[in-house]
């Protein structure tokens, strides 16, 4: 798992879209410097056109919508015996520096816990999230979750798993914490774009959970509309592309049994 984790981080450093735009710029400048004028100008023009397109339109919607629309919201009247909340919305290093919980745009995962705790007072709740950083693994999402839950009076209600570095380890470590696949209906809370891969990983471990997607991004099927904002549009492309790469990688490495997991034909959910 250590090699898989490190290789995935190294690959994404070179492949993430914002970095690719920089590599194109550097290669274009290098080509001009060594006299490859046509190649250099072509790369620089393509780089500029991509930046302008991304700046003006949310092109990431075309990649994001299939992921986010894959699983619907669960029925509200089902019996819930437990809830698994995946980390990923916490800013662990910033939280440690400023001594208060800080979250990113996926903070809905963590912020939803009080609502679900009230809605399902008998359900067991597990938060699973460690550090996904190679350079600063000492800062962990579970520590941020613990501080936040202590502040809202739920520290005794929620079990925290803080050693996971990726979604596969979320599933394995949660099952270790529970001593195997539990009985009953369990919700899985994570970002909507991340839900297909997450469900596939848990299914591979023999556990069928009920998807509870949060943190939506897409507002169209193809992104061909005017919405200026370079950082936001580029960020959505990066998030969605990373998830598609993750789906392929996890399937290829045997961590999921389906390339694009979806809802089962029938549900095992029970009503009260």
XYZ file of C-alpha atoms in Angstrom:
272
model
C 0.000 0.000 0.000
C 2.898 2.379 0.699
C 4.187 2.092 -2.880
C 0.663 2.496 -4.330
C 0.125 5.606 -2.215
C 3.467 7.200 -3.122
C 3.222 6.349 -6.824
C -0.280 7.790 -7.040
C 0.911 11.039 -5.479
C 3.908 11.243 -7.830
C 1.781 10.536 -10.913
C -0.760 13.187 -10.002
C 1.958 15.801 -9.429
C 2.820 15.560 -13.129
C -0.679 14.837 -14.504
C -2.926 17.351 -12.726
C -4.381 19.850 -15.245
C -2.932 23.032 -13.751
C 0.537 21.473 -13.753
C 0.055 20.237 -17.339
C -0.590 23.822 -18.418
C 2.718 24.814 -16.820
C 4.526 21.915 -18.502
C 3.089 23.032 -21.864
C 4.296 26.577 -21.232
C 7.792 25.427 -20.267
C 8.030 23.054 -23.223
C 6.853 25.792 -25.589
C 9.454 28.235 -24.285
C 12.159 25.564 -24.442
C 11.189 24.746 -28.046
C 11.520 28.404 -29.035
C 14.879 28.609 -27.270
C 16.347 25.647 -29.185
C 14.936 26.845 -32.515
C 11.840 24.653 -32.859
C 9.716 27.658 -33.704
C 6.588 25.938 -35.062
C 6.361 23.512 -32.143
C 7.032 26.238 -29.599
C 4.439 28.637 -31.019
C 1.895 25.811 -31.338
C 2.308 24.834 -27.695
C 2.075 28.420 -26.465
C -1.031 29.169 -28.533
C -2.717 25.928 -27.425
C -1.852 26.709 -23.822
C -3.345 30.196 -24.094
C -6.533 28.946 -25.779
C -7.019 26.306 -23.080
C -6.567 28.907 -20.351
C -9.053 31.275 -22.004
C -11.634 28.510 -22.471
C -11.298 27.362 -18.867
C -11.419 30.945 -17.637
C -14.726 31.630 -19.400
C -16.621 28.315 -19.156
C -17.062 25.585 -16.494
C -15.827 22.842 -18.827
C -15.297 20.548 -15.850
C -19.080 20.027 -15.694
C -18.781 17.549 -18.589
C -16.511 15.377 -16.433
C -18.224 16.104 -13.134
C -21.909 15.551 -13.956
C -21.722 11.781 -14.680
C -19.971 11.267 -11.350
C -22.321 13.432 -9.293
C -25.516 12.132 -10.888
C -24.537 8.468 -10.474
C -26.197 7.981 -7.063
C -29.425 9.670 -5.904
C -30.095 10.986 -2.439
C -31.336 8.251 -0.053
C -34.905 8.015 1.148
C -35.504 9.876 4.385
C -37.701 7.248 6.047
C -35.243 4.346 6.027
C -33.914 2.845 9.235
C -30.267 3.748 9.741
C -28.093 1.639 12.037
C -24.816 3.372 11.356
C -23.080 6.134 9.397
C -19.599 6.240 7.861
C -18.274 9.712 7.035
C -15.192 9.900 4.813
C -12.619 12.567 5.546
C -11.211 14.872 2.913
C -12.889 18.163 3.791
C -10.447 19.128 6.547
C -7.465 21.480 6.367
C -5.348 19.712 8.935
C -2.174 21.796 8.802
C -4.098 25.096 8.835
C -6.204 23.831 11.733
C -3.089 23.013 13.741
C -1.502 26.377 12.935
C -4.549 28.474 13.845
C -5.752 26.187 16.638
C -9.316 25.913 15.333
C -10.983 23.571 12.822
C -10.559 24.678 9.198
C -12.281 23.034 6.235
C -12.076 23.189 2.439
C -14.828 23.068 -0.201
C -15.641 19.462 0.801
C -16.326 20.496 4.385
C -19.977 19.441 4.031
C -18.874 15.884 4.829
C -17.852 16.888 8.337
C -20.478 19.587 8.848
C -23.307 17.134 8.110
C -22.552 14.990 11.165
C -24.598 17.049 13.694
C -27.659 16.933 11.427
C -27.405 13.172 10.917
C -26.748 12.619 14.617
C -30.047 14.339 15.442
C -31.972 12.639 12.644
C -30.742 9.156 13.594
C -30.179 9.261 17.357
C -29.570 5.497 17.668
C -27.121 5.192 14.779
C -23.426 4.579 15.353
C -21.241 7.175 13.607
C -17.684 6.678 12.373
C -15.473 9.373 10.876
C -12.516 8.011 8.916
C -9.701 10.240 7.726
C -5.968 10.519 8.298
C -3.416 12.314 6.137
C -3.124 12.175 2.372
C 0.099 14.199 2.405
C 3.494 12.697 1.595
C 5.416 15.673 2.971
C 3.414 16.411 6.142
C 1.714 13.185 7.285
C 1.615 14.317 10.922
C -1.380 16.596 10.224
C -4.502 14.410 10.118
C -8.118 15.026 9.228
C -9.250 12.935 12.172
C -7.710 15.469 14.556
C -9.677 18.287 12.916
C -12.861 16.219 13.122
C -12.253 15.505 16.792
C -11.797 19.205 17.581
C -14.928 20.161 15.631
C -17.073 17.418 17.178
C -15.853 18.299 20.651
C -16.967 21.895 20.028
C -20.493 20.821 19.051
C -20.786 18.299 21.881
C -20.585 15.120 19.789
C -17.131 13.800 20.661
C -18.630 10.928 22.665
C -21.031 10.018 19.868
C -18.559 9.651 16.998
C -15.742 7.119 16.661
C -12.727 8.510 14.799
C -10.332 6.525 12.614
C -7.306 8.689 11.812
C -4.726 6.455 10.084
C -6.256 6.215 6.579
C -4.346 7.872 3.744
C -6.803 7.152 0.915
C -10.290 5.781 0.302
C -9.159 2.166 0.164
C -7.649 2.508 3.639
C -10.840 4.265 4.799
C -12.765 1.087 4.011
C -10.213 -1.395 5.364
C -9.528 0.526 8.584
C -13.220 1.141 9.262
C -13.942 -2.570 8.934
C -11.028 -3.303 11.274
C -12.514 -0.845 13.765
C -15.904 -2.554 13.530
C -14.496 -6.076 13.584
C -15.968 -6.966 10.202
C -18.992 -6.061 8.106
C -21.762 -4.907 10.473
C -25.425 -5.795 10.145
C -28.150 -3.331 9.283
C -28.364 -0.237 7.099
C -25.332 2.035 7.080
C -25.021 5.379 5.291
C -21.849 6.385 3.455
C -21.271 10.152 3.430
C -18.823 11.630 0.956
C -18.693 14.130 -1.911
C -21.034 13.288 -4.795
C -18.180 13.103 -7.325
C -16.321 10.694 -5.027
C -19.273 8.402 -4.329
C -18.894 5.917 -7.252
C -15.317 5.030 -6.353
C -16.106 4.933 -2.630
C -19.069 2.585 -3.066
C -16.972 0.369 -5.327
C -14.204 0.099 -2.734
C -16.574 -0.784 0.112
C -18.384 -3.292 -2.111
C -15.074 -4.964 -2.855
C -14.691 -5.442 0.906
C -18.127 -7.097 1.037
C -20.006 -4.148 2.490
C -22.974 -2.546 0.708
C -23.682 0.895 2.161
C -26.408 3.409 1.325
C -24.917 6.404 -0.540
C -25.500 9.836 0.999
C -23.782 12.215 -1.478
C -22.951 15.814 -0.532
C -20.722 18.604 -1.888
C -22.061 18.996 -5.442
C -20.238 21.053 -8.103
C -21.781 20.634 -11.581
C -24.609 22.848 -12.860
C -24.766 21.598 -16.467
C -24.085 18.521 -18.589
C -21.328 19.949 -20.762
C -20.167 23.258 -19.257
C -20.804 25.199 -22.464
C -22.114 28.330 -20.778
C -20.574 31.584 -19.689
C -19.224 31.401 -16.145
C -15.978 33.370 -15.804
C -13.643 32.201 -13.070
C -10.311 30.621 -13.877
C -9.522 29.168 -10.450
C -12.978 27.658 -9.833
C -13.342 26.234 -13.338
C -9.835 24.795 -13.338
C -10.351 23.357 -9.858
C -13.489 21.489 -10.966
C -11.648 20.032 -13.973
C -8.859 18.865 -11.688
C -11.240 17.310 -9.146
C -13.270 15.452 -11.778
C -10.287 14.280 -13.817
C -8.539 13.039 -10.699
C -11.634 11.030 -9.802
C -11.866 9.423 -13.251
C -8.178 8.514 -13.061
C -8.817 7.142 -9.563
C -11.690 4.974 -10.816
C -9.497 3.454 -13.519
C -6.520 2.978 -11.188
C -8.528 1.355 -8.393
C -10.259 -0.960 -10.858
C -6.963 -1.915 -12.521
C -5.331 -2.648 -9.163
C -8.247 -4.811 -7.953
C -9.469 -2.421 -5.263
C -12.873 -2.233 -6.930
C -14.699 -4.877 -8.959
C -16.380 -2.378 -11.323
C -14.876 0.396 -13.410
C -17.819 2.737 -12.775
C -19.873 1.472 -9.804
C -23.534 2.444 -9.769
C -26.743 1.728 -7.845
C -27.757 -1.894 -7.460
C -30.906 -3.046 -9.288
C -32.588 -3.588 -5.933
C -31.931 -2.083 -2.524
C -31.678 -3.848 0.794
C -32.765 -0.766 2.719
C -35.519 -1.358 5.262
C -38.183 1.053 6.397
C -39.019 1.315 10.085
